[in-house]
XYZ file of C-alpha atoms in Angstrom:
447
model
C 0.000 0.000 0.000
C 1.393 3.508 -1.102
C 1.082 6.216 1.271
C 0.484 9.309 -0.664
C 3.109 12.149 0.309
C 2.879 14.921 2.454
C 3.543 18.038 0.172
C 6.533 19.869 1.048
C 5.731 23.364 2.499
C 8.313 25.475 1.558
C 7.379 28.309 3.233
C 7.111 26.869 6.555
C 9.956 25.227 6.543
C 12.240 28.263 5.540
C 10.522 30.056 8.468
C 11.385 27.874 10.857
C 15.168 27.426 9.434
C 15.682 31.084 8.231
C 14.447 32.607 11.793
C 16.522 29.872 13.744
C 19.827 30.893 11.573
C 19.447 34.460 11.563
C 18.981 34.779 15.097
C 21.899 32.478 15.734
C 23.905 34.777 13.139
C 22.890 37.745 14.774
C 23.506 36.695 17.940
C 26.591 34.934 17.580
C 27.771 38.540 15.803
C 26.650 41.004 18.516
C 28.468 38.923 20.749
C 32.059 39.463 18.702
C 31.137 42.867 18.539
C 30.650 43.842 21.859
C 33.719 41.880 23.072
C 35.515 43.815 20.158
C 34.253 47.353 21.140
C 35.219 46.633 24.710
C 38.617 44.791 24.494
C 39.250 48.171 21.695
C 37.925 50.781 24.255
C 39.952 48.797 27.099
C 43.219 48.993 25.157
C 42.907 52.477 23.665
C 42.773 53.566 27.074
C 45.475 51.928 28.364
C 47.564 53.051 25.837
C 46.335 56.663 26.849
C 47.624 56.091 30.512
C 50.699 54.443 29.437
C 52.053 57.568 27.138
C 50.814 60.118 29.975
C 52.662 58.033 32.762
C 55.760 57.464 30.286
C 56.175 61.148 29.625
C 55.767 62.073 33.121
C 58.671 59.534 34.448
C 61.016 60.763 31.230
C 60.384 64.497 32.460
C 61.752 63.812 35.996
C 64.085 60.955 35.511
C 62.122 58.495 37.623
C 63.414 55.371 35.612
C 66.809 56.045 37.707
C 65.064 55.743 40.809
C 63.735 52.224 40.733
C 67.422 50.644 41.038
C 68.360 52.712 43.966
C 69.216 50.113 47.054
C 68.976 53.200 49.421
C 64.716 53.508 50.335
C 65.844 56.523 51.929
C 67.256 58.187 48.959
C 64.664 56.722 46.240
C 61.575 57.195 48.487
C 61.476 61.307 48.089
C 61.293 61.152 44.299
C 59.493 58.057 43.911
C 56.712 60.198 46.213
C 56.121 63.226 44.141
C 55.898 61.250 40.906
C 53.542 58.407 42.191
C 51.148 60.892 44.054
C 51.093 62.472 40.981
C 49.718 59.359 38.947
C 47.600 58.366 42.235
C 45.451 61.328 41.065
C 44.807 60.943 38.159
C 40.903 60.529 36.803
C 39.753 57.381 37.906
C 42.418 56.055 39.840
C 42.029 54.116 43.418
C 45.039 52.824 43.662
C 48.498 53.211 42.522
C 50.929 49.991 43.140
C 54.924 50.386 41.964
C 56.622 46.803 41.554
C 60.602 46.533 41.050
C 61.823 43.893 38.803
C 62.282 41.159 42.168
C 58.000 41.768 42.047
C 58.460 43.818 45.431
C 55.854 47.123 46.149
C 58.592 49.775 46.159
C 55.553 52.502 46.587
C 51.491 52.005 47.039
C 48.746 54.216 48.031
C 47.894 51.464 50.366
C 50.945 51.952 52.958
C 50.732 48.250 54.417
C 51.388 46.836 50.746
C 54.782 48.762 50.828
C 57.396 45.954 50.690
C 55.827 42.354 50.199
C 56.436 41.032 47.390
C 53.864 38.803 45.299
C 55.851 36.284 44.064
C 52.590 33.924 42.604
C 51.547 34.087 38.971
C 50.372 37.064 37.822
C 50.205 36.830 33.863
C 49.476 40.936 33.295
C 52.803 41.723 35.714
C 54.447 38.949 33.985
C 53.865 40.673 30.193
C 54.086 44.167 31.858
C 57.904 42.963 33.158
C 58.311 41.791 29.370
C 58.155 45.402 28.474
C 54.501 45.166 26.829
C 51.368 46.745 27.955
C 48.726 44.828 30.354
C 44.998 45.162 31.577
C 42.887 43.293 32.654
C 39.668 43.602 34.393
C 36.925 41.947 37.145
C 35.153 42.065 39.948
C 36.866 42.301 43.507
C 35.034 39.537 44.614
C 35.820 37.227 41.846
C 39.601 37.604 42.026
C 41.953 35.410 44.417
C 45.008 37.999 43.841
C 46.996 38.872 46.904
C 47.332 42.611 46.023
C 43.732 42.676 46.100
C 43.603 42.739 49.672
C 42.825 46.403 51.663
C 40.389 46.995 48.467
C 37.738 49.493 48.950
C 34.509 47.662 49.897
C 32.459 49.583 46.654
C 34.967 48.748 43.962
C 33.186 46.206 42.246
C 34.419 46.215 39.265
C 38.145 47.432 37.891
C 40.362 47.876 35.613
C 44.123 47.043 35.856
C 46.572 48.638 34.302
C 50.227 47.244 33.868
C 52.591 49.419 32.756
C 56.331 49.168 32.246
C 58.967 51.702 33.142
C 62.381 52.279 31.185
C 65.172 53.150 32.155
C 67.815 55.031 29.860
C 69.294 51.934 28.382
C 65.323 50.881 27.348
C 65.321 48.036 29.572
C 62.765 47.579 32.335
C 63.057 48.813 35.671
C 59.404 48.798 37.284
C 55.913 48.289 36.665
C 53.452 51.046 37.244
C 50.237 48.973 38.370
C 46.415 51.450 38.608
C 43.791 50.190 39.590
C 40.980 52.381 38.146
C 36.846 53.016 38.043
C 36.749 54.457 34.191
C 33.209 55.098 35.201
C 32.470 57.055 31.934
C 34.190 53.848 29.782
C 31.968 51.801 30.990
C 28.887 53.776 30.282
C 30.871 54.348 26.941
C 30.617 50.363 26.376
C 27.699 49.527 28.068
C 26.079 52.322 25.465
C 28.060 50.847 22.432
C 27.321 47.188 23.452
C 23.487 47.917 23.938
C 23.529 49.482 19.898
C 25.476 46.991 18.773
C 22.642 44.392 20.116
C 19.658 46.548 18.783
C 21.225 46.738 14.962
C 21.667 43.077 15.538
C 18.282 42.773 16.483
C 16.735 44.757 13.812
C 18.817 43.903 10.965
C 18.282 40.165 11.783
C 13.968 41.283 12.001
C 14.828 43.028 8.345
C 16.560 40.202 6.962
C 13.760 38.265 7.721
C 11.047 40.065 6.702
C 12.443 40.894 3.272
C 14.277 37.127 2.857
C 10.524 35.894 3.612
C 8.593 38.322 1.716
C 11.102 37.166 -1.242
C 10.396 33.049 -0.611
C 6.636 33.740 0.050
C 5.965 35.091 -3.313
C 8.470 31.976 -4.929
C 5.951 30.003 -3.072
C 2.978 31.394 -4.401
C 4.511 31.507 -7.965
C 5.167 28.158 -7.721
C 1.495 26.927 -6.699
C 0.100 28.795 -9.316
C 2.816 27.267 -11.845
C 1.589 23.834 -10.603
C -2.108 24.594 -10.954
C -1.804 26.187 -14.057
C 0.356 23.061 -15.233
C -2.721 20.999 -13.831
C -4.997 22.856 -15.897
C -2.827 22.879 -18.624
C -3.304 18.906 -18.544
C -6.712 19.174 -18.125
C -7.652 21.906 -20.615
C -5.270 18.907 -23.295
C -7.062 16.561 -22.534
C -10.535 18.530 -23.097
C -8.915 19.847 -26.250
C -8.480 16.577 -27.472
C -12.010 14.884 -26.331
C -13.631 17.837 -27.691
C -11.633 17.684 -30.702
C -12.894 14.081 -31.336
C -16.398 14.925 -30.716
C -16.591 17.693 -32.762
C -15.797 15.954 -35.605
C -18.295 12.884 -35.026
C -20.621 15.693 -34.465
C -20.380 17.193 -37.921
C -21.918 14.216 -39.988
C -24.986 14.004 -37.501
C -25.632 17.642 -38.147
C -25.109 17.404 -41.843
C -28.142 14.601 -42.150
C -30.190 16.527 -39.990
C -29.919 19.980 -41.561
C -30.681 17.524 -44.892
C -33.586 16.029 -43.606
C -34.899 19.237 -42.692
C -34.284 21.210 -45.933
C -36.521 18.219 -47.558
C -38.707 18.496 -45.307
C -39.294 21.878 -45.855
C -40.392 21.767 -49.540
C -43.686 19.372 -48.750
C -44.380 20.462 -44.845
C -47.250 23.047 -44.105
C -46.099 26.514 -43.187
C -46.170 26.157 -39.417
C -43.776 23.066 -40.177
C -41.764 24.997 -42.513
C -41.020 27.951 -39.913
C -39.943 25.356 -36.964
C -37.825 23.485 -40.069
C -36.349 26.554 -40.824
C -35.413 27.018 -36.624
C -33.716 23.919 -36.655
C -31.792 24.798 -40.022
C -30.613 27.871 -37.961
C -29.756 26.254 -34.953
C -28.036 23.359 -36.851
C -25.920 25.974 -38.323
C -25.150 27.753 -35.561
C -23.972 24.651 -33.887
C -22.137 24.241 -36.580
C -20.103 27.240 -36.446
C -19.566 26.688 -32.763
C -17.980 23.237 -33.770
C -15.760 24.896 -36.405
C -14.267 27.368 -33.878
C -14.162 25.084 -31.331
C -11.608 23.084 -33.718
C -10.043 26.678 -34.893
C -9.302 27.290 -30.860
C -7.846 24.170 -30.218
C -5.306 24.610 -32.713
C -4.085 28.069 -32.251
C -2.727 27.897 -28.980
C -2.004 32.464 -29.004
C -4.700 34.738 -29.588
C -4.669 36.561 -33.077
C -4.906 40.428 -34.396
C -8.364 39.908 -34.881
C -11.174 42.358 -33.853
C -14.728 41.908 -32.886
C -17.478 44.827 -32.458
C -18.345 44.799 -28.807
C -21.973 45.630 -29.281
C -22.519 43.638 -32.259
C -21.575 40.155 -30.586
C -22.953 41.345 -27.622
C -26.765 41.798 -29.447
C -25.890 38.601 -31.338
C -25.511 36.379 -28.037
C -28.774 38.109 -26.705
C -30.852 37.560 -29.106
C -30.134 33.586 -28.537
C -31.704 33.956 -25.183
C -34.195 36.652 -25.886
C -37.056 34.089 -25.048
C -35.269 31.873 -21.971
C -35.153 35.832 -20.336
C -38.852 36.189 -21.201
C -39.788 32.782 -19.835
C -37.866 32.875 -16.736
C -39.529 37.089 -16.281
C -35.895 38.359 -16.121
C -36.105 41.945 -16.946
C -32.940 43.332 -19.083
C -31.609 46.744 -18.583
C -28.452 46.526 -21.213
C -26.687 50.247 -21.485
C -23.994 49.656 -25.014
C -21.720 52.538 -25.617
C -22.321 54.254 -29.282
C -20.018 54.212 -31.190
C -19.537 50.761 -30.776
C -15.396 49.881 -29.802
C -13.581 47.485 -31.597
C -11.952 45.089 -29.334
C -9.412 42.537 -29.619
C -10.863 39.490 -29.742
C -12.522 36.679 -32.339
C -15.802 37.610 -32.661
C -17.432 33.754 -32.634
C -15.184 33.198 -29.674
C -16.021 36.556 -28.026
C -19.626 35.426 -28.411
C -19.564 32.122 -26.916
C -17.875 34.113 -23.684
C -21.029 36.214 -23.725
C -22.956 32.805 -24.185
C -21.425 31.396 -21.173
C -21.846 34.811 -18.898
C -25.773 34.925 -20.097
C -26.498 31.648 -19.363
C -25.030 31.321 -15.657
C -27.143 34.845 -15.097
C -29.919 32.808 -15.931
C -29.476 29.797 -14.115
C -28.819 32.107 -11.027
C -32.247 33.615 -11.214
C -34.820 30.947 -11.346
C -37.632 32.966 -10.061
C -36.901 36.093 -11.932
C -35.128 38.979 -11.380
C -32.846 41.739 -13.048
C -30.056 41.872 -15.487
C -28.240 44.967 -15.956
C -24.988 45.237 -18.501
C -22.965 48.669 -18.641
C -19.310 49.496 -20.132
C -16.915 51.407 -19.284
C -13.616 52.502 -21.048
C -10.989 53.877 -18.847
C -7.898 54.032 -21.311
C -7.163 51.511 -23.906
C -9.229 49.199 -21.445
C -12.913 47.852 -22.242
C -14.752 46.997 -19.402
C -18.316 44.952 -19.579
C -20.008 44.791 -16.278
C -23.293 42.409 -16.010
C -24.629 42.124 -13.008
C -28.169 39.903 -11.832
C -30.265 39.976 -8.647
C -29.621 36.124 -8.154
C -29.209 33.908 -5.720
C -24.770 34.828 -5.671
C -22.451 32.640 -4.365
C -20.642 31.736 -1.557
C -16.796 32.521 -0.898
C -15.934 28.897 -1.028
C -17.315 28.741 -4.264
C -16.564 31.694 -5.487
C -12.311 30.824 -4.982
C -12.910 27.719 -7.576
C -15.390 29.011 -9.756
C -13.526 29.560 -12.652
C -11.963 25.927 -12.032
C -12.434 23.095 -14.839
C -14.557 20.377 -14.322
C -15.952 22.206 -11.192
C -19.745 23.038 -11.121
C -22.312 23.740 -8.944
C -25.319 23.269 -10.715
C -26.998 19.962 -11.165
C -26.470 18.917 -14.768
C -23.397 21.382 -14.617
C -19.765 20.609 -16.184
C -17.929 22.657 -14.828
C -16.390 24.077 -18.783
C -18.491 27.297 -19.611
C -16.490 29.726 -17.496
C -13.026 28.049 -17.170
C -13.053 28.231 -21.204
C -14.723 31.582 -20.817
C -11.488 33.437 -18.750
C -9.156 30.823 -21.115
C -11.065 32.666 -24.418
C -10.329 36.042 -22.269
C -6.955 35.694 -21.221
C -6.130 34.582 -24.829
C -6.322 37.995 -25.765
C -4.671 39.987 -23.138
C -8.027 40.324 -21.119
C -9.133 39.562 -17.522
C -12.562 37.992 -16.662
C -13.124 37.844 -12.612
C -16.893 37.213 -10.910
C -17.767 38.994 -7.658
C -20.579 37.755 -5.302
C -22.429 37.345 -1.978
C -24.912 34.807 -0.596
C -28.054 36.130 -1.563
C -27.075 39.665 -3.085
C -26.849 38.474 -6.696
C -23.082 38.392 -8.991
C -21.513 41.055 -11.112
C -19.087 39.344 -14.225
C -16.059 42.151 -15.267
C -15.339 41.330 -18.604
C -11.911 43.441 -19.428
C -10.689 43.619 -22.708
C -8.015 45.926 -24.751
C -9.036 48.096 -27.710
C -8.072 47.457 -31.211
C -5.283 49.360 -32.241
């Protein structure tokens, strides 16, 4: 046993898979980003204490300082050029290391001579002769210097930075602890963009990358109908085809019979012989452009007179209206336009549009036809006072082989908007439960 397949919704599934990736795209990029702008931020400003520390030691000779053996002797100096970087902005504390990793000078007087001889990586680089920060929260550090800290820093930045001496090799290691309160406003602003850009680039990417696949989606159902209507519409062509011509000899031997008929019948006979030579014609010519359509697969330069085809089809159901008391109210623009269309086709679309007027209003009612020209357009309106339709059956009206009447087939309008759209027109029914239908018949003007 086959089980039929699920059709594959592409739209859903690139909703689910587009939203998932973009927000993992977009999220996976504001992160970078931020860490960027603040490891950037971090280091510009360490480079900005660095070269205003470094200046200030070359202008008094501090570098000389660091070697001294005497405390006495170095501690003067090393006092006047330390308070002066203890106040700068931001700065809580000030810690001066020698090259043995010994506090020569602090701002916290009981760190003044231990040395910190564990691993610390930034005094480690900063010895190398290269700048270090790094940055935390009090709490979450295990560092030794980190004792005596101030109860409300939270969190810090470190800066590492070496001191030269006049041979450029490394005597010291100027270590600030600071609260760049305005940086981190500065980073906690740029961090909080960077996340709504993410955020609303991702939502635009989206919306225009679905907007893009929904309409593929749609083009692509209508491709398959119209490829399913394609087959059917072959398929009627060729049944039709084939019954046409079987159709032809029938008619011959009866529009035979009744032209014999004629010469010996009474004159009531004769006028209801001479009906059916009419009709038998006129079927006739249906047949032969039924067979003409199904061979020409583009419409043609011909041109029909609007009116005259119009009046033509009418007068075929001049008596049905009368029977069934449907009043006409038909309003035909003078001078008549020219239209692009084959008038015997053009007539069996009016055919088809009369007839489902008719069969909508079974107890009487009203049928009113106006046009309008806006342009090179042609626009017939017919509207009846019938019983209309529903939405649901309104959608596949225009559907082949889908009917709603009892001894229905479903052709008459499908061929109808076929004829239509064969010639660059539109044909679209509107219509409510109980309120009656309106047909817009659009067609272009002969050049």
């Amino acid at each position: 046993m086959n089980i039929p397949r699920k059709p594959y919704d592409l739209l859903r599934s690139f909703s689910a898979l587009s939203l998932l990736t973009i927000v993992i795209i977009s999220t996976v990029s504001a992160i970078l980003l931020s860490r960027f702008l603040r490891e950037t931020l971090l280091e510009r400003n360490g480079l900005l204490t660095l070269e205003f520390v470094q200046s200030i030691a070359q202008s008094q000779n501090t570098s000389q300082y660091f070697s001294e053996p005497d405390s006495a002797k170095r501690q003067g100096p090393l006092d006047d050029f330390f308070n002066r970087i203890a106040h700068m902005p931001d700065v809580v504390r000030a810690n001066v290391y020698s090259r043995d990793r010994m506090v020569l000078w602090s701002t916290e007087k009981p760190l003044v001579g231990r040395q910190f001889p564990e691993n610390n990586p930034e005094l480690d680089e900063a010895l190398g002769g290269h700048l270090a920060f790094h940055t935390g929260r009090v709490a979450a550090h295990g560092k030794s210097e980190h004792i005596l800290f101030a109860p409300e820093v939270e969190e810090f930045v470190e800066n590492y930075i070496p001191i030269h001496g006049p041979d450029g090799t490394v005597v010291g290691v100027v270590e600030l602890y600071k609260l760049p309160r305005i940086l981190w406003e500065t980073i906690a602003r740029g961090q909080r963009l960077i996340w709504i850009s993410a955020a609303l680039g991702g939502l635009f990417l989206y919306a225009v990358l679905f907007w893009i696949v929904r309409r593929a989606s749609r083009t692509i159902v209508d491709q398959q109908q119209a490829l399913v209507e394609a087959e059917q519409w072959a398929m009627v062509g060729e049944l039709a085809a084939a019954v046409a011509h079987s159709l032809r000899n029938p008619l011959a031997a009866i529009r035979s019979s009744a032209e014999l008929a004629v010469e010996s019948e009474d004159a009531a006979t004769r006028e209801c012989l001479g009906d059916i030579i009419v009709q038998v014609d006129r079927m006739e010519t249906w047949i032969r452009d039924l067979l003409l359509y199904s061979h020409q697969p583009d419409g043609n330069a011909q041109t029909a007179n609007l009116n005259e085809t119009f009046r033509q089809s009418l007068t075929g159901f001049g008596d049905r209206f009368a029977r069934r008391d449907v009043a006409l109210q038909v309003t035909l623009p003078e001078p008549s336009p020219q239209v692009r269309a084959d008038p015997h086709l053009l007539g069996q679309v009016f055919n088809s549009l009369l007839a489902n007027a008719l069969e909508a209003m079974p107890n009487g009612g009203q049928l009113q036809v106006s046009v309008e020209r806006r342009g090179r357009q042609i626009t017939l309106a017919m509207n009846d006072t019938g019983i209309g339709l529903s939405p649901e059956q309104l959608a596949s009206v225009f559907k082949p082989f889908v009917s709603y009447k009892q001894r229905g087939l479903g052709v008459g309008l499908a061929l109808a908007r076929r004829i239509v759209q064969r010639y660059g027109g539109r044909l679209e029914l509107r219509s409510q439960p109980g309120a009656g239908a309106t047909a817009y018949l659009q067609l272009s003007l002969a050049e």
